[in-house]
Each structure stands twice: as C-alpha cells, then as structure tokens.
C-alpha cells in the first residue's frame, strides 16, 4: 500500500506538542471562547465514544464516529453566527450540535427514528444527509436564495468529506457558487479516507483546496486538528461571504487536513485495509490533548477547571442518552404523515390498511419474520 | 433451471459468498472481466462480496475507484465498448442514482443508438432492499426504474445456487444487466453450490412450490416470507410460489401457465405498490389469462411512502403475516 500524504504547508497556530507556534499572528479570541471550544470538543469526543458503545449494546444502529474531527467541526461551527447555516453530511455531529441541534436529535436519527431529522424552526441546520456529496447543491441554492432575498445576510456552510469531492454534484455546486457568487463556505474535512479508499486513490492532486482556483474563488488548507487555525480561516471565510472586497468572490473552499482516528462506522473493520493503529504522526495531532496542553501551557486552564469541565460533560451526556434510550419507536402510521403536505386518498387507504393489519394480527405477529 | 451433476464437487455457501465465487470463476475464465467500485479492493466490499479478489487478481482487475457512481458506470460503458467486461458495483442501490444518466442514457441504449456497432457487456451489481436495520437510503427497492427501461436486463436471485448461476449468465450476457442482490438474505442461509462454473438462464422464473389454489409471484428478499406464508396456510390453501428471478425480461409464459392452473394470484414485492413490478405482472396476466381469473389479483407490497428509517421498517415490509392475509383475500373472494 502506498503511503498517505503527509501534513504539509498550511494554516496552523498550535504545534504538534500543543505549544503556540511563534512566528504567526494568533487569532483574537477571548479566553472564554477558547474554553468553550475546548468543552465542545471534549463533549464531541465523549459523545462519540459513548454512542459507539450504544451501538455495541444494540441501542442504536450503525453510527459514523467523528473521532479525530472534533477540532474541525467545533471550531468551524463556532466561527458561524446564529443567522448562518450548517448543511451537513452524516458525520458532522459536533458541527450540528455547536450550531444548536440537540445531540438527542442526532442519536434518534441513528436509532432509526425519523423524528431525529425534525429540526426545530430556530435551529439553522439542514437535515443529516447520508448520500455522499449530494448536499452541496442544496447549500448553493439556499445561499443563492439568501443573496436574492436578503442581500446575503447569512452564510451557508456546507460540510463534506474528501471522498465526496469526487462526486460530480460537488463540482457542479462549487461551479454554481462561483458563477452566482453565493455566500457559501465549502468545508471539506479531508480525513484521508473514504471508508477503505485512501486519499491518494481519490485524486492525483496533492490538494483539494487548489480546485477552488478553477471555480474562480479562494481555497485554503488548514490544520484541521488545530482549533485555533480552523476558527481563524472559517471566520475569515464567513466575513468575506457576507462582505467581500470589491475584487473578491464570496465563496471559499476550506480543506481541513485531519485524520479519521476511528472506524468509518460501527459496521466497518479498518484493520482490513489499514494498520491497527493510526499513524504516529497523526495520533500526536489528536486535537483534544493537543488543545488541552495549549490551554494549560498558556495559563488558560488548570487541572481543577479541566476536571470540572469533564464532569459537567459527562452529566450532560448522561441526560441526553437516558432520554434517547427511553424513546420508543414512533407510531408506525407516522410513515404516511409527511409524504405530501396532504396525504392522497391512496395513502389514506394504505394507512387504513396498515391499521386493519395491526388490529387483526397485532404488531408482534405482523412484524415477525424468520 | 440448470441442473447440477450429483457427482460434481460442491461447497456450502451463503448468497454473498456465492457472489464472490461467481465473480472469481468468471475472472479466472476470462481476463476481460474486471471489477470496479468503491471499497471493492482491499476491503473486499462493505458486505465482503468481492472479498479475496483483490489478493487473487490484483489492483488492475479489482479496482477501488474514486467515490463517483456516475463515472463508475460511465467508465464501465467505455471499458465495455472497448471490449472489456466490467462488473461495476454500486455500494447500495440507493447510491446508484448519480449513475442513472450513464446507465439509462448510455449503457442501456448504446447498442440501439450505434445501430449495433457497440454493445455494453457489463453487469452492474448492487445490494438492494430493507430488513437490515440500515441507515437512510440503504434499503431501497427501486428495481422498477431499471426494469422499465428498454435495453437493460434486471435479475434478482434469492438462493446461493441461483446467485452464482445468474451472475455467470449476466457476465456472459452480451447486454447490460442490473444484478440486484438481496442484502437481507446475504448471510441468511447456505446452499450447496457447485465449484465449477454453471449458468442459470436469464429470463426463466422458478416454481418454488407447486400448488393448485392460488399463484403467488415474488422475487429476491420477499421469497422466504412468501414461502413461509404458503407453508403457514397449507392445510387450507394450496399455494403455488413462483420466484421470478428475472424482472426483465419477465417469464410471461411461466406466470400465465401458473395462473391458468390456479385461477387466482397475488404478487408480493417490497417496493412501493404504485408502478411497482406487481403492476406489470398483473397486466400480463390480464392480457393472456383474463378469462381464467376467479378473483382480482392481489398486490402485497411496500406502502407508497419513502422507505422509513429502520425502527419502522418491519411495518413497511410485507412479512409472512401480511402475505398470508393477501393470500386469504384472493382465495376467499
Ligand atoms: C452516493 C453514495 N455513495 C456511496 C455511499 C457509501 N459511503 C458512505 S460514506 C462513504 C465514504 C465517504 O468518504 P468521505 O466523503 O471522505 O467522508 P468520510 O466518511 O471520510 O467522512 C461511502 C463510499 C454513500 N453513502 N453515498
Ligand atoms: Mg474521508
């Protein structure tokens, strides 16, 4: 097997050991914001680990962990304003949560309960999408409408993976974004893998960000395991999308370089196609210990505060998980509810047919199979 | 149906293993056969349907492609036009839609639009169907899309024996074949499968159970619950179960013969009812055997809703009880 590309030249503020890099201008961010980033990253990590266990015990179905993506998702979503939008794929739990979606929604979705994708009106996120690479056109349409109706007040941040960039839809969406100058950020988490397919089989190019040039707008690579760097590039992209300079287009393509530290999903066995452990040079970039070291070394966090953060995270998660565990599957007739705004007579007949079957045979017998 | 010599060596295989075995034997027989798709190489496919092939035939013949269904199918059109016999995999039927343009506008009609100069000898393999507690988009049963379009053949096995035999026929078929693999049955049970290669012809239905009161037509993952339902009612009703196996072309002759014998029939499929293939089967019966019918034809199918997330899938899918109910309805009419 060929070797993976190495992290190279890109925006970074924290070195691998967690120390501030010296000859760079650090982003202006309050200590409180930094601690919020840290807490949300830690929450994402723990949510992820606990959810994988829920899958093992059969509480939820197959689940894609975000292990290794914490800094990229948390910091990018923190750089958004409340009026902005997240258009996610299926692994973007932390970005969704930071932008206001209850973690319970995400768990319900992966528990096979439609209600998980029922997003409250005041949360600016689009439903979770599992069809790889198909959501960027929606992000462009949303942003385009905003530019027509609201003069680009909001930014539409679209999340997808390195594998997704091979889909025609992703290319078509970015081309539209350039042509219609839409307020979009295309946030690609290049975690080096698309299930078992390594990045170097996905493209012959070294960089995905460089594609932006072909669309006429800016592309940038960032250390996706450095939350300060991600926050900084995302902030710049968001500001530019809202108020570009005269010679600038609104969209940006950000390629966050990171590593999928876990399995593709709970149904995946990575030892089939890569070593037992992630490569050393990526493991040492693990965003959680790295950022913790940074916060401690720069005097923003001490052990005691860290402990307090950790236990508050566990409490929060325990609540969410309890609620989801005790959520029963919905009434089966719900499947007829939202096919159209108003159910057709045919659907009403079928709803009655299901009701008849349930009454006649009972749910256990009706759903029983060998 | 093809027969197996009793002295032939066999192995006990599941459906997914039989897919592997069918691919392996055709790759050994013909260097032009290559497998391409997402995760089909070292990973052996997300269901392990191509397991071991990469090690055996190398990365030139078992190819992990970039994540792009449209180009997987479209490149297969070009590979086939050049004389190769590509077997592209769509990781799930629900993810084949980006490839729709290439399958419909090109694979299906290259022969027609080049007046026979080019053909597309290719097999698009894909798992389909529900019942596996999978996430959204992973449980589709949209065979109608493909069976509707002229120029494509569509086959669906439900046993390990038929899997290898039909896959072999599909790979040797001069026209493009959509090969649907019932994900729910992938590992459900084993059959004795000949080690040698053999074919099960495309276009032939199989009578799985003989009966005299009612004919039930089905295919793929719905075959086991249909047989179960037939068994459950056997004291009262003699049910003939016909597994279509080939959805395009349809074996009209076997369908009609069965209905002429029983005078009653039902069609079972997990796809939504409206414009599902049950409608086509029903139409052919009334065209050829209307006067033999003693009751309206019953369709026991998925509902006309998007396939629900998995907590409700068992209410969506026709299981044995619902099929039994349909059999009774048509018998008691
Ligand atoms: C259209 C489509 N094709 C295939 C799949 C199966 N699949 C799910 S995730 C995945 C890999 C995606 O890789 P990438 O875009 O890098 O995102 P990551 O999973 O690494 O976050 C594949 C092939 C799918 N869900 N949708
Ligand atoms: Mg990836």
PDB file of N, CA, C and O and ligand atoms in Angstrom, chain A residues 69 90-91 160-164 189-195 197 202 260 264, ligand 2:
ATOM      1  N   UNK A  69     -12.209  14.397  14.280  1.00  0.00           N
ATOM      2  CA  UNK A  69     -12.803  15.547  13.589  1.00  0.00           C
ATOM      3  C   UNK A  69     -13.225  16.659  14.554  1.00  0.00           C
ATOM      4  O   UNK A  69     -13.825  17.640  14.133  1.00  0.00           O
ATOM      5  N   UNK A  90     -23.142  13.195   7.142  1.00  0.00           N
ATOM      6  CA  UNK A  90     -23.629  12.262   8.179  1.00  0.00           C
ATOM      7  C   UNK A  90     -22.704  12.156   9.382  1.00  0.00           C
ATOM      8  O   UNK A  90     -23.018  11.463  10.327  1.00  0.00           O
ATOM      9  N   UNK A  91     -21.503  12.769   9.315  1.00  0.00           N
ATOM     10  CA  UNK A  91     -20.542  12.595  10.395  1.00  0.00           C
ATOM     11  C   UNK A  91     -20.360  13.900  11.181  1.00  0.00           C
ATOM     12  O   UNK A  91     -19.438  14.030  11.975  1.00  0.00           O
ATOM     13  N   UNK A 160     -18.568  18.358   4.008  1.00  0.00           N
ATOM     14  CA  UNK A 160     -18.464  17.085   3.274  1.00  0.00           C
ATOM     15  C   UNK A 160     -17.049  16.553   3.404  1.00  0.00           C
ATOM     16  O   UNK A 160     -16.166  17.232   3.936  1.00  0.00           O
ATOM     17  N   UNK A 161     -16.846  15.338   2.909  1.00  0.00           N
ATOM     18  CA  UNK A 161     -15.553  14.682   3.085  1.00  0.00           C
ATOM     19  C   UNK A 161     -14.687  14.704   1.845  1.00  0.00           C
ATOM     20  O   UNK A 161     -15.092  15.188   0.789  1.00  0.00           O
ATOM     21  N   UNK A 162     -13.492  14.155   1.970  1.00  0.00           N
ATOM     22  CA  UNK A 162     -12.572  14.078   0.832  1.00  0.00           C
ATOM     23  C   UNK A 162     -13.147  13.184  -0.271  1.00  0.00           C
ATOM     24  O   UNK A 162     -13.045  13.494  -1.460  1.00  0.00           O
ATOM     25  N   UNK A 163     -13.769  12.083   0.133  1.00  0.00           N
ATOM     26  CA  UNK A 163     -14.355  11.195  -0.873  1.00  0.00           C
ATOM     27  C   UNK A 163     -15.437  11.910  -1.673  1.00  0.00           C
ATOM     28  O   UNK A 163     -15.528  11.768  -2.894  1.00  0.00           O
ATOM     29  N   UNK A 164     -16.233  12.690  -0.965  1.00  0.00           N
ATOM     30  CA  UNK A 164     -17.345  13.399  -1.616  1.00  0.00           C
ATOM     31  C   UNK A 164     -16.864  14.309  -2.740  1.00  0.00           C
ATOM     32  O   UNK A 164     -17.593  14.536  -3.715  1.00  0.00           O
ATOM     33  N   UNK A 189     -13.756  18.162   5.201  1.00  0.00           N
ATOM     34  CA  UNK A 189     -12.912  17.501   6.195  1.00  0.00           C
ATOM     35  C   UNK A 189     -12.168  16.369   5.488  1.00  0.00           C
ATOM     36  O   UNK A 189     -12.732  15.300   5.257  1.00  0.00           O
ATOM     37  N   UNK A 190     -10.932  16.660   5.143  1.00  0.00           N
ATOM     38  CA  UNK A 190     -10.119  15.639   4.491  1.00  0.00           C
ATOM     39  C   UNK A 190      -9.501  14.758   5.569  1.00  0.00           C
ATOM     40  O   UNK A 190      -8.450  15.069   6.110  1.00  0.00           O
ATOM     41  N   UNK A 191     -10.201  13.654   5.852  1.00  0.00           N
ATOM     42  CA  UNK A 191      -9.722  12.750   6.919  1.00  0.00           C
ATOM     43  C   UNK A 191      -8.895  11.610   6.344  1.00  0.00           C
ATOM     44  O   UNK A 191      -8.680  10.598   6.989  1.00  0.00           O
ATOM     45  N   UNK A 192      -8.468  11.771   5.108  1.00  0.00           N
ATOM     46  CA  UNK A 192      -7.538  10.854   4.423  1.00  0.00           C
ATOM     47  C   UNK A 192      -8.167   9.552   3.958  1.00  0.00           C
ATOM     48  O   UNK A 192      -7.516   8.743   3.298  1.00  0.00           O
ATOM     49  N   UNK A 193      -9.422   9.318   4.298  1.00  0.00           N
ATOM     50  CA  UNK A 193     -10.049   8.050   3.928  1.00  0.00           C
ATOM     51  C   UNK A 193     -11.500   8.253   3.508  1.00  0.00           C
ATOM     52  O   UNK A 193     -12.203   9.091   4.086  1.00  0.00           O
ATOM     53  N   UNK A 194     -11.926   7.462   2.555  1.00  0.00           N
ATOM     54  CA  UNK A 194     -13.344   7.316   2.232  1.00  0.00           C
ATOM     55  C   UNK A 194     -13.627   5.827   2.444  1.00  0.00           C
ATOM     56  O   UNK A 194     -13.288   5.010   1.592  1.00  0.00           O
ATOM     57  N   UNK A 195     -14.158   5.494   3.576  1.00  0.00           N
ATOM     58  CA  UNK A 195     -14.204   4.114   4.067  1.00  0.00           C
ATOM     59  C   UNK A 195     -12.799   3.519   3.929  1.00  0.00           C
ATOM     60  O   UNK A 195     -11.902   3.911   4.672  1.00  0.00           O
ATOM     61  N   UNK A 197     -10.885   3.606   1.119  1.00  0.00           N
ATOM     62  CA  UNK A 197     -10.126   4.157  -0.005  1.00  0.00           C
ATOM     63  C   UNK A 197      -9.293   5.348   0.467  1.00  0.00           C
ATOM     64  O   UNK A 197      -9.842   6.351   0.926  1.00  0.00           O
ATOM     65  N   UNK A 202      -8.123   8.812  -4.296  1.00  0.00           N
ATOM     66  CA  UNK A 202      -9.285   9.657  -4.572  1.00  0.00           C
ATOM     67  C   UNK A 202      -8.959  10.705  -5.625  1.00  0.00           C
ATOM     68  O   UNK A 202      -9.804  11.097  -6.414  1.00  0.00           O
ATOM     69  N   UNK A 260      -9.054  10.449  10.198  1.00  0.00           N
ATOM     70  CA  UNK A 260     -10.151   9.698  10.804  1.00  0.00           C
ATOM     71  C   UNK A 260      -9.533   8.699  11.776  1.00  0.00           C
ATOM     72  O   UNK A 260      -9.033   7.653  11.370  1.00  0.00           O
ATOM     73  N   UNK A 264     -14.674   3.885  10.005  1.00  0.00           N
ATOM     74  CA  UNK A 264     -15.614   4.660   9.185  1.00  0.00           C
ATOM     75  C   UNK A 264     -16.987   4.701   9.856  1.00  0.00           C
ATOM     76  O   UNK A 264     -17.618   5.737   9.961  1.00  0.00           O
TER      77      UNK A 264
HETATM   78 MG1  LIG C   2     -12.990  10.985   4.242  1.00  0.00          MG
END
